[in-house]
mmCIF file of C-alpha atoms and ligand atoms in Angstrom:
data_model
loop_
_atom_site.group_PDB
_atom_site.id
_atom_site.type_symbol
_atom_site.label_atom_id
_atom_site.label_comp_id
_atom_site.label_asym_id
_atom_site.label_seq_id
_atom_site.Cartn_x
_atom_site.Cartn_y
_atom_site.Cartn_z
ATOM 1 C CA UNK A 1 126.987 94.040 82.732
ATOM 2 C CA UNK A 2 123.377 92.370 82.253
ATOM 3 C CA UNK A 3 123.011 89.408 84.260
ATOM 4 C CA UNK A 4 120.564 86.406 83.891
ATOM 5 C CA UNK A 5 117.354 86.879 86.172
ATOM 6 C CA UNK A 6 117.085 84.461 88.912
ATOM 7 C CA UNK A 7 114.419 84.724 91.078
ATOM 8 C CA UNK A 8 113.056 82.468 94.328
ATOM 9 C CA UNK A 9 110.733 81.563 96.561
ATOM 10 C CA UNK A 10 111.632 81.043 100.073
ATOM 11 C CA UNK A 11 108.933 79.603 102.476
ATOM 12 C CA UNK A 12 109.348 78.621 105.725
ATOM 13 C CA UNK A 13 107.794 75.356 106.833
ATOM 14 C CA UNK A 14 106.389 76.241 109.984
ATOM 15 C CA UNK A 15 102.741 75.628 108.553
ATOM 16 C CA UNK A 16 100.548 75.355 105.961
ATOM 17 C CA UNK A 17 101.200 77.196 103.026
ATOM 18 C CA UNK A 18 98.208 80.214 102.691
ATOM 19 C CA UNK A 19 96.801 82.647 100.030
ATOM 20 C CA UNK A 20 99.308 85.436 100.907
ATOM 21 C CA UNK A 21 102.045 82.948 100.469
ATOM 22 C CA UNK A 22 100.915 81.581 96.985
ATOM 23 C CA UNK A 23 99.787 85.306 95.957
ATOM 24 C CA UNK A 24 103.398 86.385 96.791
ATOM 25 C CA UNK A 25 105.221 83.448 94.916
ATOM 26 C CA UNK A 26 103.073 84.218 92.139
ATOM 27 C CA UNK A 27 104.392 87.441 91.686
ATOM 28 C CA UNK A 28 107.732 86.294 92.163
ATOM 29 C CA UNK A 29 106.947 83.437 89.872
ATOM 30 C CA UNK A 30 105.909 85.867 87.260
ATOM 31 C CA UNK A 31 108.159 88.240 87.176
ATOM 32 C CA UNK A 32 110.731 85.491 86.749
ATOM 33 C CA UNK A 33 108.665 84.001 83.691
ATOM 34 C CA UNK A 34 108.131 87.607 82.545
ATOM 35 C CA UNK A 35 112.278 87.572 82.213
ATOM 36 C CA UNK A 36 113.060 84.570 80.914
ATOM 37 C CA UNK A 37 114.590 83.352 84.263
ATOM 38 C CA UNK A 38 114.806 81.032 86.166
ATOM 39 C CA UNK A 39 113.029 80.165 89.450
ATOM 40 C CA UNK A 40 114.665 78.497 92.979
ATOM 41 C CA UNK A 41 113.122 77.114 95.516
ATOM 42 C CA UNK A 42 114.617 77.075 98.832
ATOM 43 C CA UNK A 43 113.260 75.796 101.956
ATOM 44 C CA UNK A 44 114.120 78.416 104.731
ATOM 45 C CA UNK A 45 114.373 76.003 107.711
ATOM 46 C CA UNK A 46 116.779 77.010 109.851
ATOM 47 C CA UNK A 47 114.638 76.960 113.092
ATOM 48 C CA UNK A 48 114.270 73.226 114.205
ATOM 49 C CA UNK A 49 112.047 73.665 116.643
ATOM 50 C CA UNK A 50 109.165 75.305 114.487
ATOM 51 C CA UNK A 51 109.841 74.325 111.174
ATOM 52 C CA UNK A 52 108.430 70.906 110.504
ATOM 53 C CA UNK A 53 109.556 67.870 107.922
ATOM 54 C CA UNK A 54 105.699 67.127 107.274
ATOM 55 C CA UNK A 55 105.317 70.937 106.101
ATOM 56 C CA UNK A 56 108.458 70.577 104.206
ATOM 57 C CA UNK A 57 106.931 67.694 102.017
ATOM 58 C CA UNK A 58 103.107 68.894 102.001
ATOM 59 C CA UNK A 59 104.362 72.773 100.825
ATOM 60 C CA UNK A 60 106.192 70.775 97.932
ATOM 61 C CA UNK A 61 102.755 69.400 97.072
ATOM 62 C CA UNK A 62 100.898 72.768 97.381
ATOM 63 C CA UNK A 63 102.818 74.571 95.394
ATOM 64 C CA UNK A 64 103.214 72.328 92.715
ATOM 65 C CA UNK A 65 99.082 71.932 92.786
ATOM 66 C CA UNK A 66 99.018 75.588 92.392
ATOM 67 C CA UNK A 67 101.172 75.599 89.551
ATOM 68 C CA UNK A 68 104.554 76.934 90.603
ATOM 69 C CA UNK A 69 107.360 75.553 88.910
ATOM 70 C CA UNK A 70 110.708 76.122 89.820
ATOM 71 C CA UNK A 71 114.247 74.923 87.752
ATOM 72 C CA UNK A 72 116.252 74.420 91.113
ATOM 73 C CA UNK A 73 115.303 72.890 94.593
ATOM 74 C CA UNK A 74 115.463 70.079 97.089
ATOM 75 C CA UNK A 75 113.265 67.894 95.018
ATOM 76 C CA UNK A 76 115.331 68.020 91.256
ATOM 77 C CA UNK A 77 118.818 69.076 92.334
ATOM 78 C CA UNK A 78 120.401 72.316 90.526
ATOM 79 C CA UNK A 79 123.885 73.808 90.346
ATOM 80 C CA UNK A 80 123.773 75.591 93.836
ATOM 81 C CA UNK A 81 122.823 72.815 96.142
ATOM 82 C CA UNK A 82 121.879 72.353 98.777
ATOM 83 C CA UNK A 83 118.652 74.179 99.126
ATOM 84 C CA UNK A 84 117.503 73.529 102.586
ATOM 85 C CA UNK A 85 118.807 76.116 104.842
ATOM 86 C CA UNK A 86 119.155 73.222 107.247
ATOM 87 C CA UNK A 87 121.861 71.949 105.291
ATOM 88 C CA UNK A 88 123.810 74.938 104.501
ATOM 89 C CA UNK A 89 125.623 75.472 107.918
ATOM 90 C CA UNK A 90 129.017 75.259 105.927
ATOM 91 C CA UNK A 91 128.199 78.545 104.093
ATOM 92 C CA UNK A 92 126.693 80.314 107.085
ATOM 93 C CA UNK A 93 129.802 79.535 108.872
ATOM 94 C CA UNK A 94 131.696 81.174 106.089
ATOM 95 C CA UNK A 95 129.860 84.184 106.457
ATOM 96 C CA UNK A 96 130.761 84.408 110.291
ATOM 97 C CA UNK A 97 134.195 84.119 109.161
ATOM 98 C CA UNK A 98 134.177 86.806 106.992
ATOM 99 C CA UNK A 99 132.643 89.040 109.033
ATOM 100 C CA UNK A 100 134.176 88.741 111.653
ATOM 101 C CA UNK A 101 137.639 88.601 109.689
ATOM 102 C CA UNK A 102 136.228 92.646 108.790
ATOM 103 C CA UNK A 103 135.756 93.241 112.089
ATOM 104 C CA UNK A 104 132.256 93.976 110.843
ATOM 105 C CA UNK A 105 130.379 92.122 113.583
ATOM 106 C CA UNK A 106 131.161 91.466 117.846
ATOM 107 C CA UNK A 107 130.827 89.133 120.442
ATOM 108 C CA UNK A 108 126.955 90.184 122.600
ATOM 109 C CA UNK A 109 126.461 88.518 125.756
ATOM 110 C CA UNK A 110 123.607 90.349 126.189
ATOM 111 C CA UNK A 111 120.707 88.192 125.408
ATOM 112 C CA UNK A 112 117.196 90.179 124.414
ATOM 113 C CA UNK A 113 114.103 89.976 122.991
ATOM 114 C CA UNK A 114 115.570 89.542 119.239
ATOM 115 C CA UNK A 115 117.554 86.783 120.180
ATOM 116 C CA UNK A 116 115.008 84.297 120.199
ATOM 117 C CA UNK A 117 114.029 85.976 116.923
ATOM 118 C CA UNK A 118 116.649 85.718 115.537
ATOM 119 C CA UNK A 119 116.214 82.913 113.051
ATOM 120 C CA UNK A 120 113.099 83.861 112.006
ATOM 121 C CA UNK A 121 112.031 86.587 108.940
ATOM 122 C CA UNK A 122 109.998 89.435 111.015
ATOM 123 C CA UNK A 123 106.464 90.405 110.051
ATOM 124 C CA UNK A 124 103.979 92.631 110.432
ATOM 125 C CA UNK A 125 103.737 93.464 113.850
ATOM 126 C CA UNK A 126 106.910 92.632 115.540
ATOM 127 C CA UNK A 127 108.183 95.640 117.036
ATOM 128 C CA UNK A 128 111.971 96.131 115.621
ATOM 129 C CA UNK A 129 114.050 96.185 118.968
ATOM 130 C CA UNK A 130 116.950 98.504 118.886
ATOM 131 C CA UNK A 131 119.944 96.990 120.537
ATOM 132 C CA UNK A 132 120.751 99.975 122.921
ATOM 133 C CA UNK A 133 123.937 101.553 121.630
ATOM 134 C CA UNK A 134 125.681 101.909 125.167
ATOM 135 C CA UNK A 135 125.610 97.435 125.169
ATOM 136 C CA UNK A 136 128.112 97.928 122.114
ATOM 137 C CA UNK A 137 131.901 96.318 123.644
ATOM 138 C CA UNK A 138 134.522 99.213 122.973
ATOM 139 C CA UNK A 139 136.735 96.111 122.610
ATOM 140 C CA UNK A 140 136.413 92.098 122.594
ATOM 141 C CA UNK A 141 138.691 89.416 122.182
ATOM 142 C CA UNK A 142 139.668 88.193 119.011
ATOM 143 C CA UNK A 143 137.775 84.883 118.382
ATOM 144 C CA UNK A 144 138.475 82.528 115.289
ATOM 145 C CA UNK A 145 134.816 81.075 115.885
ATOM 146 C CA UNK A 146 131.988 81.958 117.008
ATOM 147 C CA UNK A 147 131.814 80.220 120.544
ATOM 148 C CA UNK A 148 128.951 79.976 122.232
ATOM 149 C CA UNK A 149 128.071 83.704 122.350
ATOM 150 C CA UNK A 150 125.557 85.629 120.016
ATOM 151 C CA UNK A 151 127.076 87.906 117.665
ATOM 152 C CA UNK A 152 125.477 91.545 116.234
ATOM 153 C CA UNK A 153 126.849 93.409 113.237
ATOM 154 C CA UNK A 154 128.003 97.282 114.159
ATOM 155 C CA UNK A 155 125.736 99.545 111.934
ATOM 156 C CA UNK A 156 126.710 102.675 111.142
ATOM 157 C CA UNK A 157 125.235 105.149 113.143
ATOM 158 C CA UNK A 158 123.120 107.722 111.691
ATOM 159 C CA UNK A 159 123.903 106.446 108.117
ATOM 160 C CA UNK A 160 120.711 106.737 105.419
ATOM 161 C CA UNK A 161 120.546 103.187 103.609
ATOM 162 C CA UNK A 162 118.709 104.235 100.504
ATOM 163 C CA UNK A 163 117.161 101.950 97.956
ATOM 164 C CA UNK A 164 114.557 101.648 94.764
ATOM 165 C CA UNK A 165 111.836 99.108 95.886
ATOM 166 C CA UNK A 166 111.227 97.696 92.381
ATOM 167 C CA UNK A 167 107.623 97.970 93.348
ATOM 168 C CA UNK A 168 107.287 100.337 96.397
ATOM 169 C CA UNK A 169 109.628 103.163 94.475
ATOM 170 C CA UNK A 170 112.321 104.924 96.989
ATOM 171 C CA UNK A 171 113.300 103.674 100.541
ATOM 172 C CA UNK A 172 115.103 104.469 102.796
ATOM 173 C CA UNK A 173 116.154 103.586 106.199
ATOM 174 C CA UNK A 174 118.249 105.390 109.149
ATOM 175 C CA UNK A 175 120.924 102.992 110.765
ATOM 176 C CA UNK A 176 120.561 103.061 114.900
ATOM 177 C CA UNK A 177 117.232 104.729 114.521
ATOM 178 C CA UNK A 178 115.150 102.571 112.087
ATOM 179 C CA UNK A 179 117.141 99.796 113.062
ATOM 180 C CA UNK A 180 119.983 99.237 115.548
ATOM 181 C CA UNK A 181 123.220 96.198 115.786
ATOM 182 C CA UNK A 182 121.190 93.619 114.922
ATOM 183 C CA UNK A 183 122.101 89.433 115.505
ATOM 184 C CA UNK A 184 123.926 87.401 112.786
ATOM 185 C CA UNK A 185 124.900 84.538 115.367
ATOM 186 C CA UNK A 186 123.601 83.211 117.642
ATOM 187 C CA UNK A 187 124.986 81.188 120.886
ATOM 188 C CA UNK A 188 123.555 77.673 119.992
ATOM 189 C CA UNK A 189 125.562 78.212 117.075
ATOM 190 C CA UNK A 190 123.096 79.086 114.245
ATOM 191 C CA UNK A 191 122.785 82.027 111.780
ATOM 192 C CA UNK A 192 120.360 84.725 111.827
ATOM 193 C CA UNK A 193 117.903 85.195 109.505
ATOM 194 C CA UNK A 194 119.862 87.670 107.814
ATOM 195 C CA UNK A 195 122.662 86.103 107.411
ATOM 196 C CA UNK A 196 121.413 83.093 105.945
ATOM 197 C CA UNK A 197 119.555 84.997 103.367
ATOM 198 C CA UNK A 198 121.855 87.548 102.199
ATOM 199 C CA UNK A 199 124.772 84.520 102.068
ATOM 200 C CA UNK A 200 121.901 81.677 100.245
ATOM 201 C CA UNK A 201 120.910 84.674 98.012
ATOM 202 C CA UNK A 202 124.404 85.464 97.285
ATOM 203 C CA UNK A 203 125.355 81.839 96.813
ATOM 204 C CA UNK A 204 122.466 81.272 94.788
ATOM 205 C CA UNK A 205 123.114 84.181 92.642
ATOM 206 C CA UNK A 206 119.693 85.481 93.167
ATOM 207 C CA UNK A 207 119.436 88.590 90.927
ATOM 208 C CA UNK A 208 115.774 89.855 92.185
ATOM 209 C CA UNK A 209 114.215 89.121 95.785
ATOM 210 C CA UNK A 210 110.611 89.398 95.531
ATOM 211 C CA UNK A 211 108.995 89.246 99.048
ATOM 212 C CA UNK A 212 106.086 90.309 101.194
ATOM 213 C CA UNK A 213 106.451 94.146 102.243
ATOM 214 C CA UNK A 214 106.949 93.030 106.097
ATOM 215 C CA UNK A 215 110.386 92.537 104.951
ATOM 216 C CA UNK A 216 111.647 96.059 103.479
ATOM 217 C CA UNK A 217 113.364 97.031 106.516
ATOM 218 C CA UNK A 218 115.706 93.767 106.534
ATOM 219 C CA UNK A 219 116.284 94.945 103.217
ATOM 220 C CA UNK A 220 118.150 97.981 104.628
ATOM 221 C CA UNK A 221 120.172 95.315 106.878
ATOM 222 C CA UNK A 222 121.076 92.862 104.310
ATOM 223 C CA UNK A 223 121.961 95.904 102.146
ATOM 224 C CA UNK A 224 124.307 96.640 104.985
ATOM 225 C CA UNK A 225 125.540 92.843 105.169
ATOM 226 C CA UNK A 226 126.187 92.553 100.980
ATOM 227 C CA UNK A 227 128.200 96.029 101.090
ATOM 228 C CA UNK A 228 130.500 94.990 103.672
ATOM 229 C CA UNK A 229 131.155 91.478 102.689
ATOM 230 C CA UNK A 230 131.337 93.415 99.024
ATOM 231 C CA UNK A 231 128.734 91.310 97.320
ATOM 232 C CA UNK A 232 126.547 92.535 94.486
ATOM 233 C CA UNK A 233 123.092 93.645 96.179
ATOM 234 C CA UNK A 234 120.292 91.984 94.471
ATOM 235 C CA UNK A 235 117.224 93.934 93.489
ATOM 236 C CA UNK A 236 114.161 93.694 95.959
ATOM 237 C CA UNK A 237 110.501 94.123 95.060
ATOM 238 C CA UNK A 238 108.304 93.792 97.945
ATOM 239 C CA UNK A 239 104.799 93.060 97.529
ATOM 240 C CA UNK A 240 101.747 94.322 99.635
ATOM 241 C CA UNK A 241 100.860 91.574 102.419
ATOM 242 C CA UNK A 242 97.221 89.986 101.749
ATOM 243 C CA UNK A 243 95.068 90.785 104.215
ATOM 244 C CA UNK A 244 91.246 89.354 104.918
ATOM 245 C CA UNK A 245 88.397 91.488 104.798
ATOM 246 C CA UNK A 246 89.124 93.221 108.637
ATOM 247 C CA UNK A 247 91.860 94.391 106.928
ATOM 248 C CA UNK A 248 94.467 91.498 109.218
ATOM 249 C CA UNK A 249 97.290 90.377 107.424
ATOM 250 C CA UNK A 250 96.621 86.176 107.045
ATOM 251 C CA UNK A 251 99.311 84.300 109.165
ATOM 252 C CA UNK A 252 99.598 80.145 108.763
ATOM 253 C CA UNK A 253 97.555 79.776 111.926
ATOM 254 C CA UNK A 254 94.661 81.005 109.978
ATOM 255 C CA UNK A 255 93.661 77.436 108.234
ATOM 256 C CA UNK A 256 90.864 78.486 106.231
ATOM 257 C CA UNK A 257 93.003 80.350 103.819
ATOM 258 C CA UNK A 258 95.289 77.726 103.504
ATOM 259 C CA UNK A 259 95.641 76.317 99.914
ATOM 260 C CA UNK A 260 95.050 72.822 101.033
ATOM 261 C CA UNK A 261 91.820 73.639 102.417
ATOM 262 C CA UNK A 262 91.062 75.178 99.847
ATOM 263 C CA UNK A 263 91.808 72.392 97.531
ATOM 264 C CA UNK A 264 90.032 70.258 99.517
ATOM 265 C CA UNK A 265 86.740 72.540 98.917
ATOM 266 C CA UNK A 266 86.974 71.638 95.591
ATOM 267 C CA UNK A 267 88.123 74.928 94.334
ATOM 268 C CA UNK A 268 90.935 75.583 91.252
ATOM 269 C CA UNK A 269 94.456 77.131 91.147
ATOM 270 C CA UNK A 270 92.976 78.601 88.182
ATOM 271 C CA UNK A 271 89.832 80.278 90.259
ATOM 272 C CA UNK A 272 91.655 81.134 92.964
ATOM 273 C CA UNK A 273 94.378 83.283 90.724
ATOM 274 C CA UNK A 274 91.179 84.903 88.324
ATOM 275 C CA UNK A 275 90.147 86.325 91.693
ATOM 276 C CA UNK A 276 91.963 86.238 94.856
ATOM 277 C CA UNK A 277 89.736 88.413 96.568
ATOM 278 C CA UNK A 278 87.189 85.838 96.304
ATOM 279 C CA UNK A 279 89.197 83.582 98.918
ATOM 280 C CA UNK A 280 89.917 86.223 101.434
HETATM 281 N N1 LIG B 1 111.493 82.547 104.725
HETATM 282 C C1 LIG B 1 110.978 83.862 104.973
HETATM 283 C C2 LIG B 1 109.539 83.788 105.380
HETATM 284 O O1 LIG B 1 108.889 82.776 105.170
HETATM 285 C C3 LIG B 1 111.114 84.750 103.770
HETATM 286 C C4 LIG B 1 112.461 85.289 103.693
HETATM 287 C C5 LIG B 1 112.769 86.140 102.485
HETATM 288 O O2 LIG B 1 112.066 86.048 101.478
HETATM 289 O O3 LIG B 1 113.746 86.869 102.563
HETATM 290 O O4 LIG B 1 109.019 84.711 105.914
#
């Protein structure tokens, strides 16, 4: 069965947008364009506290300067609405439900380092924590909501989660080595990263998930997430993270890179994308 491509591009508003962003979304913007897809664009702002409404509005105006254009979004509407993570709570709940209906995913009073995580996507340089198998409940109480407790999903141990990269080739991943029972709830009664993206990119029928390479190992987790809630698993293609010339990966707290600054030196969309090196 061939399916339409749909493709998107999924920032988080927790700054200014910056060259690795826009050199990511262009690939993603291609490759959609390349297919004769189309192109969402959801806002991923599921963490109140960090993600900002001013960001929101001025990464709206970035992108469009840059030259993205996208079918489906906040600003004109589209058949899978909404598409602020903010307002999708309905659908994360769902999720819960499902999971936990499986028996897929338990009740973790034990609050770590990766819950505060949680909502975020991780990146370079955040150490994976591996939720210490002997923390696992042999039993819990049947809940028909989440409550206010975090929740993990139970991966199975030892299992290889193998995948083709669309641009990185052959991965693959060792459950409770590589990664161990990682959050999909969490007490205050929002969804984890994960979770939100496997059940917007479901939801959204994304068909291809292009995304910086400081993502492929929640590829292997979301993998884990689609199979058991028996959703068709997207294809991923993650693209190498843009780094300045030390050879650091730029993060949104590194302004000069930013495309507004950029813009505001007077210099093109089109210059910038002839040579991207140039900006670094
Ligand atoms: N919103 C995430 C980020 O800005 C990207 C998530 C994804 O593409 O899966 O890092």
């Amino acid at each position: 069965m061939t399916h339409a491509y749909r493709g998107r591009l999924a920032p988080t508003p927790t700054g200014h947008l910056h060259l690795g962003h826009a050199k990511t979304f262009w690939t993603a913007q291609q490759r959609a364009v390349q297919h004769g897809g189309v192109l969402v664009l959801r806002i991923e702002d599921l963490d109140r506290n960090r993600c900002k409404p001013e960001y929101a509005d001025d990464l709206l105006e970035d992108l469009v300067w840059f030259g993205f254009c996208w079918q489906e979004g906040p600003d004109v509407g589209g058949p899978f609405q909404p598409y602020r993570q903010r307002d999708r709570q309905s659908f994360y709940h769902q999720t819960w439900q499902q999971l936990n209906h499986l028996g897929a995913i338990y009740p973790s009073p034990h609050s770590r380092k990766d819950v505060a995580n949680a909502l975020r996507a991780p990146h370079e340089g955040d150490r994976e924590v591996i939720f210490p198998v002997k923390l696992r409940p042999a039993t819990w109480e049947v809940a028909t909501e989440p409550g206010e407790v975090n929740w993990r999903f139970r991966v199975p141990d030892g299992e290889a989660i193998a995948f083709i990269d669309e641009h990185l080739g052959p991965q693959r991943f060792i459950a409770g080595q590589d990664f161990g029972d990682f959050m999909v709830w969490r007490r205050d009664g929002l969804p984890s990263y994960d979770l939100a993206v496997v059940t917007d990119d479901h939801a959204m029928a994304i068909s291809e998930v292009v995304r910086g390479e400081d993502l492929l190992l929640s590829a292997a987790k979301q993998i884990l997430l689609y199979r058991t809630l028996g959703w068709e698993i997207p294809a991923f293609y993650h693209c190498p993270l843009v780094r300045d010339a030390a050879g650091k990966r730029l993060a949104k707290r590194d302004g000069a890179r930013s495309l507004r600054s950029l813009r505001q030196q007077g210099i093109t969309p089109e210059h910038i994308r002839e040579s991207w090196e140039l900006f670094l």
